[in-house]
Amino acid sequence: MAVIKDVARLAGVSVASVSKVLNNAGSVSNKTREKIESAIKELDYIPSTIARSMRTRKTNMIAVVVPDIIDDFFANVFNYIKDAAQNLGYTPILYSIEDNIEMLKNYLGKISLVNFDGAIFCFLDEDEVISNFEKIQMQIPITLFSWNISNVKFSAVVTDVFEGEYKAARYLIEKGEKRIAFVGGPENSRISKQKFDGFAKAMREAGLEIKDDYLFNGHCRYQTGYQAAIRFSRLAEMPTAVVAAGDNFAAGLIKYFTRKGIKVPDDIKVIGFDNIPLASIYEPAISTVSIPIEQMSREAVNLLVNKITGREKANRTIIFKNELLIRNSTDRDILIDFEF
Amino acid sequence: MAVIKDVARLAGVSVASVSKVLNNAGSVSNKTREKIESAIKELDYIPSTIARSMRTRKTNMIAVVVPDIIDDFFANVFNYIKDAAQNLGYTPILYSIEDNIEMLKNYLGKISLVNFDGAIFCFLDEDEVISNFEKIQMQIPITLFSWNISNVKFSAVVTDVFEGEYKAARYLIEKGEKRIAFVGGPENSRISKQKFDGFAKAMREAGLEIKDDYLFNGHCRYQTGYQAAIRFSRLAEMPTAVVAAGDNFAAGLIKYFTRKGIKVPDDIKVIGFDNIPLASIYEPAISTVSIPIEQMSREAVNLLVNKITGREKANRTIIFKNELLIRNSTDRDILIDFEF
DNA sequence: TTGTAGGCGTTATCAA
DNA sequence: TTGATAACGCCTACAA
């Protein structure tokens, strides 16, 4: 591996000049620049980003921490973040905590977050770790991708999942449903609680009871929805509608119901959350709450990079609207335009 | 941020001793060790991995390059690789080339793959880039996750997708299908060609014609399958079965057919590939070819790490079997055991 | 416009 | 068992 010194020697100049050409900073005559450039080519020289990082104290890497990368929602979020980051010259490093707060703490505590120029945390602002976040923020900028519309301690892109789930439940209630079940993510996760609270508010307002039997929690996978459906269908009095806090749940629910001859939406309605690609491709297409993850991801990166470069100093929160999308898992006859 | 010098000063020892404790190498008396350890704790000292990398020329990072991270298949592959790598103390860095060979070349050429201790390339051994791979391999070990069972230039975990697709087509032919269509990935991708060739072999052997109208290619997304279904269903003579080179294709196909009242599997049979979680949760459950990605991922990492550590010197290829899984998109009455 | 030299935070060699 | 010190490859005053 050639190093800068080799280039300098071959070009017959000093390392300083080579460095200047590399970073096109400082002044070099055209003649030396050419000599250097051809030496670089000849040697296949690539500057060591490690040595560079050591010297400049920047790595051009950002940490992206998500609850669970197997969940399509976060896979998509990460992908958008990746695109946005790469466009700005940053490499995103993915961390998945697999819905395990201990693992998160572990990352936060011992991982050398120092090696990153910044970090983005997606739906991870649990009370337990907020103080860790503040500590980290003393070292490097962080941005939250979150549900918390009133947070002021961090820069954030947020969408109000409480309100989103409220709208979902409200929709079912207005259609006349009374026995409505809820399938949520891990019980101890903050975002799950937010969604549940939105659901609960709609139920309370309508004077409807929230039965323990109608509640189910688990990782945001098909399986959880499937299991929930098994439980629900064994009840003496089955629910007639389910608010699912994720599209994966919804797909699992529908799968089991359909297998058992329970028709969706005729016998039971199901509504999801997130609007992952699966939601529109599933049959029946899944009604859901859509979150503008592409824009949110892009802005999350912008916010972070602005802080990293010092262009922006104060914390800022950008709020994004979510939207109820009605499809065939709640309404047999809705006609859906597929864009594809 | 405290550095090693601060620790040494606080403990009243030399940096050399601190370093020894950090790497528990060399010999230090218990007394100094204790002093150092408490100094570390007091200062919240974390060694700089950058400086460390600079000195040791190891980063403990491996590059993982996949064709398209939005494809669930590769999201799952990456996740397994991630687990295996982390268990061995390596951080995987994800690169998605988005089915674009130019982007791959770009990564290969200019990216400082030098910063990685090794790299894993997933289904990316196109002829065009093999020579680049060899060049890279002169710098760092690489492992291929591949279809190429007879490769000898690299260490690899492989599964024979040619044979897998052959089995899929064969199955439909044995059920009496004659008008069989094929939906494949990007035309210029090598793995797509392998799959097509497997399909074509079965067709040829059975004396069946491969019509141009029955061929469709695109990125491995739902949309491609959906579009293919549109095309197929407009034909004067529709196919009665489709071999889809990915489960996403299959889901898109089934979606469109079902919407149009074309029954799967009664009117048309569809078979996928990869056995992503979606395949079993879809309704009807999708017949597919299953690849043991968990074991393959683990072994890919093992192979690579063994080379990195020097435990293994020669190239080695491990071959994994794939398996035809019959579900309801080809057979109405098959009863499927869901493990969930 | 060019070059010299110091330092970023480690590890590793070699004396003491 | 300890500690000085020289790298690792790069950037950047500062001097020439």
XYZ file of C-alpha atoms (C1' of nucleotides) in Angstrom:
712
model
C 0.000 0.000 0.000
C 1.386 3.299 -1.073
C 1.351 6.112 1.446
C 1.552 9.819 1.052
C 5.299 9.785 1.410
C 5.654 7.473 -1.577
C 3.604 9.806 -3.666
C 5.689 12.752 -2.587
C 8.883 10.968 -3.422
C 7.714 9.802 -6.818
C 6.457 13.257 -7.689
C 9.592 14.816 -6.336
C 7.748 17.139 -3.970
C 6.944 17.335 -0.278
C 4.144 15.544 1.501
C 2.625 18.898 2.317
C 2.054 19.600 -1.343
C 0.535 16.190 -1.871
C -1.779 16.765 1.038
C -2.829 20.075 -0.421
C -3.727 18.464 -3.706
C -5.592 15.706 -1.926
C -7.739 18.168 -0.063
C -7.561 20.861 -2.685
C -6.669 23.354 -0.041
C -3.747 25.731 0.011
C -1.973 26.703 -3.132
C 0.017 24.557 -5.500
C 1.303 25.397 -8.935
C -0.262 23.622 -11.859
C 2.965 21.910 -12.641
C 3.336 20.302 -9.230
C -0.328 19.448 -9.123
C 0.021 17.512 -12.331
C 3.106 15.728 -11.172
C 1.358 14.756 -7.994
C -1.791 13.629 -9.697
C 0.049 11.349 -12.027
C 2.063 9.928 -9.149
C -1.172 9.208 -7.312
C -2.538 7.398 -10.325
C 0.613 5.463 -10.898
C 0.771 4.236 -7.340
C -2.954 3.575 -7.016
C -2.699 5.678 -3.928
C -5.702 5.966 -1.646
C -5.353 8.076 1.492
C -5.871 6.160 4.690
C -9.123 7.305 6.178
C -7.916 6.046 9.495
C -4.863 8.226 9.641
C -6.966 11.043 8.344
C -9.575 10.516 11.027
C -6.907 10.395 13.635
C -5.572 13.715 12.571
C -8.816 15.545 11.799
C -10.920 13.925 14.483
C -13.677 13.240 12.034
C -14.675 9.853 10.755
C -17.515 10.736 8.398
C -19.417 7.916 9.987
C -22.716 8.225 11.751
C -24.358 5.654 13.942
C -27.925 4.709 13.141
C -29.625 2.805 15.913
C -32.958 1.096 15.296
C -35.146 -1.148 17.440
C -35.176 -4.097 15.046
C -33.755 -4.271 11.561
C -35.774 -7.344 10.648
C -38.850 -5.159 10.808
C -39.429 -3.900 7.273
C -40.317 -0.508 8.595
C -36.864 0.022 10.008
C -35.161 -1.626 7.076
C -36.789 1.009 4.939
C -35.957 3.803 7.345
C -32.354 2.743 7.401
C -32.262 2.587 3.644
C -33.508 6.132 3.301
C -31.095 7.353 5.924
C -28.330 5.572 4.107
C -29.131 7.319 0.845
C -29.338 10.717 2.447
C -26.151 10.216 4.417
C -24.135 8.958 1.489
C -25.228 11.925 -0.558
C -23.651 14.120 2.060
C -20.496 12.061 2.264
C -21.284 10.147 5.434
C -21.310 6.415 5.956
C -24.107 5.180 8.189
C -23.314 2.353 10.558
C -26.303 0.287 11.529
C -27.018 -0.916 15.031
C -30.073 -2.999 15.770
C -30.916 -3.503 19.401
C -33.489 -6.188 18.674
C -36.077 -4.665 20.940
C -33.787 -5.071 23.886
C -33.204 -2.029 26.037
C -30.293 -3.665 27.761
C -28.585 -4.018 24.448
C -29.238 -0.370 23.799
C -27.705 0.629 27.095
C -24.794 -1.561 26.325
C -24.237 0.154 23.003
C -24.655 3.563 24.557
C -22.377 2.868 27.431
C -19.390 1.084 26.143
C -19.508 1.469 22.411
C -17.081 4.092 21.412
C -19.696 6.400 20.059
C -16.722 8.681 19.987
C -15.820 7.192 16.670
C -18.864 8.656 15.054
C -19.371 12.179 13.940
C -22.984 11.872 15.037
C -25.802 9.457 15.749
C -29.458 8.981 14.897
C -31.738 7.096 17.249
C -34.967 5.789 15.816
C -37.945 5.495 18.134
C -35.683 4.793 21.028
C -36.186 7.693 23.374
C -37.216 5.638 26.352
C -37.179 7.475 29.668
C -34.521 5.086 30.872
C -31.984 6.186 28.350
C -32.681 9.870 27.902
C -29.967 10.745 30.375
C -27.512 8.620 28.405
C -28.493 10.525 25.316
C -27.714 13.783 27.018
C -24.333 12.496 28.009
C -23.556 11.394 24.504
C -24.700 14.701 23.185
C -21.936 16.353 25.106
C -19.525 14.506 22.828
C -21.234 14.320 19.470
C -24.457 15.659 17.976
C -27.435 13.345 17.934
C -30.794 13.445 16.236
C -33.919 11.617 17.272
C -36.366 9.970 14.920
C -39.248 9.902 17.266
C -42.838 10.199 18.393
C -42.159 12.881 20.986
C -43.513 16.110 19.610
C -42.618 18.207 22.610
C -39.033 17.199 23.142
C -36.638 20.118 23.362
C -33.390 18.578 24.488
C -32.534 17.163 21.097
C -32.938 17.856 17.454
C -35.590 15.574 16.124
C -37.905 14.566 13.347
C -41.164 13.398 14.816
C -44.557 12.135 13.920
C -47.365 11.826 16.384
C -48.058 8.115 16.623
C -50.459 8.732 19.470
C -52.628 10.710 17.143
C -52.094 8.201 14.336
C -53.397 5.318 16.379
C -56.194 7.501 17.668
C -57.297 8.125 14.098
C -57.135 4.420 13.310
C -59.293 3.438 16.271
C -61.646 6.336 15.680
C -62.194 5.184 12.131
C -63.287 1.746 13.238
C -65.505 3.191 15.920
C -67.209 5.468 13.449
C -67.896 2.466 11.279
C -69.844 1.099 14.205
C -67.336 -1.356 15.655
C -67.593 -1.951 19.365
C -65.472 -4.997 20.158
C -62.063 -3.739 19.174
C -58.827 -5.500 20.054
C -55.303 -4.088 20.079
C -52.027 -5.728 19.130
C -48.945 -3.791 20.173
C -45.168 -4.016 20.231
C -43.030 -4.913 23.231
C -44.826 -3.765 26.345
C -41.968 -1.838 27.798
C -41.321 0.177 24.695
C -42.307 3.775 24.791
C -43.600 3.994 21.281
C -45.832 1.006 21.889
C -47.290 2.778 24.858
C -47.903 5.889 22.812
C -49.799 3.933 20.235
C -51.787 2.131 22.848
C -52.681 5.411 24.506
C -53.985 6.783 21.236
C -56.113 3.697 20.804
C -57.287 3.897 24.405
C -58.259 7.524 24.105
C -60.546 6.806 21.162
C -62.093 3.887 23.024
C -62.649 5.922 26.147
C -64.197 8.808 24.269
C -66.631 6.411 22.674
C -67.464 4.803 25.978
C -66.090 1.467 24.854
C -64.472 -1.038 27.120
C -60.890 -2.159 26.727
C -60.856 -5.811 27.654
C -57.696 -7.503 28.819
C -58.548 -10.414 26.552
C -58.399 -8.080 23.608
C -54.824 -6.995 24.224
C -51.749 -8.671 22.837
C -48.086 -7.641 22.713
C -44.887 -8.856 21.091
C -42.109 -8.097 18.648
C -43.264 -6.524 15.446
C -43.265 -9.713 13.393
C -45.874 -11.670 11.509
C -45.785 -14.329 14.163
C -47.036 -12.034 16.867
C -50.077 -11.109 14.814
C -50.664 -14.747 14.041
C -50.518 -15.686 17.696
C -52.796 -12.846 18.630
C -55.329 -14.057 16.086
C -55.208 -17.523 17.599
C -55.894 -16.073 21.029
C -58.655 -13.783 19.837
C -60.408 -16.483 17.841
C -60.614 -18.777 20.849
C -62.451 -16.208 22.915
C -66.092 -16.796 23.693
C -66.774 -13.426 22.229
C -64.395 -12.583 19.421
C -63.493 -9.023 18.608
C -64.946 -7.660 15.384
C -62.011 -5.403 14.671
C -58.324 -5.191 15.511
C -56.097 -2.169 15.737
C -52.596 -3.478 15.034
C -49.650 -1.250 15.888
C -47.691 -2.484 12.861
C -48.406 -3.848 9.410
C -46.578 -7.053 10.205
C -49.024 -7.694 13.004
C -51.870 -7.017 10.627
C -50.563 -9.474 8.043
C -50.160 -12.181 10.663
C -53.661 -11.580 11.964
C -55.220 -11.681 8.534
C -53.298 -14.797 7.647
C -54.647 -16.744 10.563
C -58.178 -15.467 10.218
C -58.240 -16.283 6.526
C -56.950 -19.781 7.107
C -59.683 -20.340 9.638
C -62.346 -19.139 7.271
C -62.872 -15.927 9.219
C -63.282 -13.327 6.507
C -61.421 -10.028 6.548
C -62.957 -7.477 6.494
C -66.434 -9.001 6.527
C -66.161 -10.922 9.777
C -63.371 -8.920 11.305
C -61.634 -5.725 10.309
C -57.922 -5.195 10.704
C -55.955 -1.992 10.537
C -52.165 -1.752 10.591
C -49.541 0.920 11.070
C -46.473 2.190 9.161
C -47.553 1.502 5.594
C -44.644 -0.718 4.706
C -44.650 -2.027 1.125
C -46.230 -5.251 2.323
C -49.373 -3.394 3.355
C -50.373 -2.621 -0.191
C -49.240 -5.890 -1.689
C -51.010 -8.047 0.841
C -54.334 -9.522 -0.126
C -56.552 -7.976 1.090
C -54.582 -4.759 1.014
C -54.055 -3.539 4.547
C -55.551 -0.308 5.855
C -52.850 1.481 7.767
C -51.351 4.693 9.058
C -48.708 6.037 6.751
C -45.594 7.813 7.963
C -43.520 9.892 5.566
C -40.322 8.039 6.329
C -38.488 9.163 3.256
C -38.734 12.838 4.120
C -38.255 12.178 7.798
C -35.108 10.214 7.129
C -33.724 12.875 4.878
C -34.422 15.626 7.385
C -33.006 13.580 10.225
C -29.756 13.370 8.324
C -29.853 17.042 7.402
C -30.429 18.066 10.975
C -27.575 15.900 12.120
C -25.135 16.947 9.453
C -25.924 20.593 10.042
C -24.982 20.110 13.633
C -21.858 18.207 12.761
C -20.670 20.906 10.423
C -21.687 23.599 12.864
C -24.108 25.196 10.419
C -26.816 24.773 12.989
C -26.403 25.168 16.684
C -29.798 25.106 18.392
C -31.990 22.054 18.719
C -34.833 21.891 16.313
C -37.806 19.598 15.968
C -39.539 19.014 12.666
C -43.006 17.573 12.865
C -44.423 15.361 10.140
C -48.024 14.407 9.609
C -49.123 10.839 9.387
C -52.117 9.764 7.408
C -54.825 7.164 7.689
C -54.962 5.003 4.575
C -58.094 2.995 4.057
C -57.751 -0.184 2.086
C -59.449 -3.537 1.902
C -58.708 -4.985 5.304
C -61.362 -2.662 6.696
C -63.469 -1.930 3.626
C -64.260 -4.605 1.115
C -65.183 -2.237 -1.678
C -62.593 0.482 -1.585
C -60.774 0.591 -4.877
C -57.096 1.135 -4.529
C -54.879 2.748 -7.056
C -51.605 0.995 -7.117
C -48.914 3.189 -8.315
C -47.070 0.215 -9.632
C -12.074 12.845 26.417
C -9.424 11.192 28.485
C -6.556 9.557 26.646
C -4.117 6.925 27.675
C -1.651 9.515 28.864
C -4.159 10.899 31.348
C -4.718 7.443 32.734
C -1.011 6.856 33.067
C -0.528 10.149 34.848
C -3.407 9.606 37.248
C -2.217 6.099 38.038
C 1.337 7.271 38.328
C 2.652 4.794 35.799
C 3.773 4.802 32.189
C 1.535 4.564 29.169
C 3.186 1.285 28.320
C 1.813 -0.285 31.462
C -1.618 1.079 30.812
C -1.521 -0.363 27.340
C -0.559 -3.716 28.735
C -3.501 -3.713 31.067
C -5.806 -2.648 28.288
C -4.777 -5.543 26.120
C -3.907 -7.837 28.962
C -0.634 -8.594 27.324
C 2.801 -8.405 28.846
C 3.293 -8.508 32.541
C 2.141 -6.039 35.149
C 2.101 -6.425 38.903
C -1.236 -6.667 40.594
C -0.659 -3.430 42.369
C -0.111 -1.402 39.208
C -2.936 -3.160 37.484
C -5.299 -2.087 40.213
C -4.076 1.467 40.158
C -4.553 1.577 36.435
C -7.965 0.019 36.508
C -9.266 2.482 39.009
C -7.802 5.356 37.045
C -9.568 4.085 33.953
C -12.829 3.936 35.786
C -12.405 7.344 37.319
C -11.703 8.989 34.007
C -14.338 7.054 32.070
C -11.547 6.242 29.737
C -12.298 4.457 26.473
C -9.401 3.706 24.142
C -9.653 5.313 20.751
C -10.324 2.596 18.252
C -9.021 4.881 15.580
C -5.608 5.322 17.078
C -5.615 1.654 17.821
C -6.472 0.785 14.236
C -3.795 3.097 13.032
C -1.211 1.300 15.029
C -2.348 -2.290 14.694
C -3.639 -2.055 11.143
C -6.825 -3.789 12.099
C -10.217 -2.175 12.262
C -12.396 -5.078 13.314
C -14.756 -3.990 10.611
C -15.846 -6.085 7.681
C -17.636 -4.868 4.589
C -20.808 -6.652 3.607
C -21.928 -5.883 0.091
C -25.388 -6.906 -1.077
C -27.300 -6.324 -4.306
C -30.280 -4.601 -2.719
C -30.992 -4.137 0.961
C -34.658 -3.371 0.385
C -35.080 -6.957 -0.703
C -36.128 -8.888 2.383
C -33.890 -11.730 1.411
C -30.785 -9.611 1.737
C -32.063 -7.789 4.795
C -32.258 -11.176 6.439
C -28.886 -12.256 5.135
C -27.309 -9.110 6.462
C -28.960 -9.590 9.802
C -27.558 -13.075 10.182
C -24.131 -11.942 9.089
C -24.353 -9.135 11.590
C -25.102 -11.514 14.443
C -22.318 -13.868 13.506
C -19.820 -11.073 13.039
C -20.645 -9.336 16.279
C -20.252 -12.573 18.142
C -16.708 -12.719 16.883
C -16.000 -9.090 17.691
C -16.401 -7.655 14.223
C -18.641 -4.830 13.110
C -20.243 -5.372 9.723
C -20.588 -2.362 7.469
C -23.393 -2.621 4.982
C -23.130 -1.595 1.353
C -26.067 -1.922 -0.966
C -25.357 -1.468 -4.622
C -29.022 -1.314 -5.546
C -28.673 -3.746 -8.400
C -26.253 -1.426 -10.108
C -22.974 -2.897 -11.241
C -21.506 0.526 -11.811
C -22.100 1.316 -8.185
C -20.390 -1.915 -7.263
C -17.369 -1.071 -9.347
C -17.328 2.311 -7.794
C -17.285 0.824 -4.320
C -14.643 -1.675 -5.294
C -12.441 0.821 -7.000
C -12.326 3.864 -4.878
C -13.755 2.841 -1.572
C -10.916 2.286 0.759
C -11.661 -1.333 1.283
C -8.339 -1.102 2.971
C -10.152 0.052 6.057
C -11.768 -3.294 6.458
C -10.243 -6.412 7.843
C -12.221 -8.352 5.267
C -15.255 -8.312 3.017
C -18.212 -10.486 2.125
C -19.852 -10.183 -1.273
C -23.323 -11.593 -1.607
C -24.368 -12.922 -4.991
C -22.180 -10.404 -6.707
C -19.596 -12.463 -8.498
C -20.294 -11.112 -11.943
C -17.646 -11.840 -14.538
C -17.047 -8.138 -14.873
C -15.829 -7.733 -11.349
C -14.047 -10.975 -10.627
C -10.729 -9.403 -11.506
C -11.440 -6.588 -9.076
C -12.136 -9.171 -6.430
C -8.792 -10.763 -7.051
C -7.098 -7.430 -6.705
C -8.839 -6.724 -3.454
C -7.945 -10.139 -2.204
C -4.329 -9.209 -2.456
C -4.998 -6.677 0.276
C -7.627 -8.243 2.499
C -9.397 -11.598 2.677
C -12.785 -11.843 1.044
C -15.535 -14.410 1.118
C -18.237 -14.935 -1.450
C -21.846 -15.738 -0.695
C -22.657 -17.160 -4.015
C -24.204 -19.530 -6.511
C -20.917 -20.599 -8.044
C -20.232 -24.116 -6.872
C -17.025 -24.560 -8.774
C -15.225 -21.373 -7.891
C -11.729 -21.897 -6.563
C -10.230 -18.452 -6.429
C -12.092 -17.430 -3.300
C -13.452 -18.846 -0.128
C -17.171 -19.126 -0.481
C -20.457 -20.385 0.826
C -22.612 -21.406 -2.075
C -25.941 -22.856 -2.957
C -26.820 -24.032 -6.407
C -29.587 -21.706 -7.557
C -29.437 -23.228 -11.007
C -30.486 -26.505 -9.558
C -33.021 -24.815 -7.276
C -34.822 -23.176 -10.135
C -34.577 -26.370 -12.111
C -36.376 -28.179 -9.318
C -39.057 -25.512 -9.206
C -39.746 -25.669 -12.913
C -39.570 -29.438 -12.923
C -42.182 -29.572 -10.211
C -44.645 -27.553 -12.261
C -43.912 -29.594 -15.361
C -44.534 -32.808 -13.501
C -47.881 -31.438 -12.416
C -48.710 -31.185 -16.076
C -48.152 -27.471 -16.670
C -47.101 -26.553 -20.185
C -47.433 -22.795 -20.483
C -44.915 -21.671 -17.924
C -43.664 -18.108 -17.603
C -40.557 -16.838 -15.861
C -40.003 -13.656 -13.872
C -36.374 -12.884 -13.122
C -34.153 -10.243 -11.589
C -32.118 -7.648 -13.469
C -31.154 -9.134 -16.805
C -27.483 -8.427 -16.531
C -27.086 -10.040 -13.146
C -25.316 -13.314 -13.049
C -27.486 -14.931 -10.448
C -30.570 -14.074 -12.469
C -29.039 -15.832 -15.426
C -28.254 -18.877 -13.348
C -31.830 -19.114 -12.229
C -33.105 -18.637 -15.726
C -30.802 -21.334 -17.015
C -32.131 -23.774 -14.430
C -35.644 -22.970 -15.515
C -34.698 -23.249 -19.175
C -33.064 -26.604 -18.711
C -36.219 -28.092 -17.221
C -38.275 -26.629 -20.039
C -35.947 -27.935 -22.692
C -35.839 -31.390 -21.199
C -39.616 -31.488 -21.265
C -39.732 -30.267 -24.815
C -41.568 -27.124 -23.789
C -41.225 -23.823 -25.545
C -39.899 -20.717 -23.815
C -41.860 -17.850 -25.251
C -40.516 -14.338 -25.212
C -43.923 -13.143 -24.069
C -43.572 -15.289 -21.003
C -40.370 -13.651 -19.829
C -40.147 -10.643 -17.539
C -37.247 -9.056 -15.672
C -36.784 -6.345 -13.064
C -35.615 -5.523 -9.557
C -36.683 -8.000 -6.949
C -39.658 -6.019 -5.695
C -43.375 -6.624 -5.485
C -43.899 -4.125 -8.266
C -42.002 -6.159 -10.797
C -44.180 -9.169 -10.144
C -47.259 -7.017 -10.348
C -46.192 -5.590 -13.679
C -45.349 -9.012 -14.989
C -48.812 -10.213 -14.046
C -50.351 -7.315 -15.935
C -48.365 -8.224 -19.010
C -49.099 -11.931 -18.764
C -52.801 -11.446 -18.231
C -53.134 -9.349 -21.362
C -51.703 -12.067 -23.544
C -54.010 -13.889 -25.920
C -52.855 -17.080 -24.321
C -52.046 -16.635 -20.669
C -49.495 -18.820 -18.943
C -50.905 -21.334 -16.502
C -47.914 -21.208 -14.199
C -45.117 -18.799 -13.312
C -41.668 -19.537 -12.028
C -40.648 -16.406 -10.115
C -37.007 -15.982 -9.210
C -37.913 -14.317 -5.913
C -40.732 -14.400 -3.393
C -41.345 -10.706 -3.846
C -42.070 -11.331 -7.486
C -44.420 -14.104 -6.517
C -46.339 -11.906 -4.095
C -46.720 -9.182 -6.695
C -47.939 -11.682 -9.254
C -50.453 -13.239 -6.918
C -51.682 -9.832 -5.841
C -52.546 -8.776 -9.338
C -54.053 -12.090 -10.347
C -56.205 -12.182 -7.246
C -57.448 -8.661 -7.794
C -58.431 -9.590 -11.317
C -60.305 -12.643 -10.171
C -57.690 -15.002 -11.562
C -57.409 -17.663 -8.895
C -54.071 -18.859 -7.554
C -53.388 -21.764 -7.733
C -56.527 -22.909 -9.537
C -56.210 -20.727 -12.619
C -52.520 -20.121 -12.430
C -49.767 -21.512 -10.231
C -46.945 -19.394 -8.893
C -43.710 -20.487 -7.333
C -41.196 -18.187 -5.700
C -37.610 -18.356 -4.537
C -35.701 -17.631 -1.293
C -38.353 -18.467 1.286
C -38.396 -15.086 2.947
C -40.796 -14.749 5.885
C -43.363 -13.194 3.591
C -43.657 -16.432 1.622
C -45.297 -18.287 4.468
C -47.372 -15.396 5.725
C -48.799 -14.526 2.341
C -52.253 -15.791 1.504
C -52.091 -18.144 -0.279
C -48.787 -19.253 1.199
C -46.135 -19.177 -1.485
C -44.387 -22.298 -2.735
C -40.713 -21.512 -2.949
C -37.123 -22.676 -2.883
C -35.601 -22.345 0.535
C -31.973 -21.408 1.110
C -30.352 -22.000 4.493
C -29.240 -18.412 4.880
C -28.672 -18.579 8.595
C -26.054 -21.306 8.341
C -24.614 -19.855 5.178
C -24.224 -16.458 6.795
C -22.585 -17.915 9.829
C -20.159 -19.941 7.784
C -19.390 -17.014 5.527
C -18.320 -15.071 8.569
C -16.372 -17.995 9.977
C -14.532 -18.497 6.734
C -13.680 -14.838 6.578
C -12.602 -14.485 10.169
C -10.453 -17.568 9.930
C -8.643 -15.970 7.062
C -8.323 -12.686 8.852
C -6.817 -14.294 11.887
C -4.655 -16.518 9.725
C -6.136 -19.699 11.143
C -7.010 -20.718 7.631
C -4.901 -20.102 4.603
C -6.340 -21.969 1.619
C -9.569 -21.100 -0.132
C -12.482 -23.254 0.772
C -15.976 -23.568 -0.606
C -18.839 -24.851 1.477
C -21.870 -26.044 -0.437
C -25.364 -25.819 0.993
C -28.450 -27.539 -0.242
C -31.574 -25.685 -1.147
C -34.993 -27.190 -0.877
C -38.248 -26.995 -2.757
C -41.093 -26.042 -0.430
C -44.568 -26.710 -1.671
C -47.286 -24.489 -0.318
C -50.618 -23.173 -1.476
C -49.641 -21.024 -4.418
C -49.160 -24.225 -6.384
C -51.305 -26.672 -4.443
C -54.626 -25.653 -3.019
C -54.861 -28.521 -0.570
C -51.425 -28.799 0.941
C -51.666 -28.284 4.660
C -48.879 -26.197 6.044
C -47.562 -26.382 9.518
C -46.689 -22.963 10.701
C -44.093 -23.039 13.315
C -45.494 -19.861 14.774
C 4.524 28.325 -3.803
C 7.039 24.940 -1.286
C 8.964 22.161 2.582
C 9.969 20.895 7.538
C 8.434 19.135 11.597
C 5.196 18.245 15.305
C 1.388 15.768 16.856
C -3.201 12.986 16.769
C -3.608 8.159 20.578
C -2.129 3.870 20.331
C 1.019 -0.335 20.469
C 5.448 -2.578 20.554
C 10.375 -2.820 21.032
C 14.028 -2.711 23.902
C 16.613 -1.143 27.810
C 16.774 -0.543 32.380
C 8.116 -5.689 36.003
C 8.571 -1.201 34.251
C 9.182 2.925 31.150
C 11.131 5.782 27.092
C 10.483 6.066 22.590
C 9.712 5.083 17.857
C 6.491 4.168 14.658
C 1.479 4.020 12.193
C -0.215 7.874 7.894
C -1.961 12.034 7.713
C -2.741 17.225 8.215
C -1.226 21.828 9.256
C 1.190 25.647 11.241
C 5.036 27.881 10.260
C 9.228 28.968 7.994
C 11.671 29.442 3.968
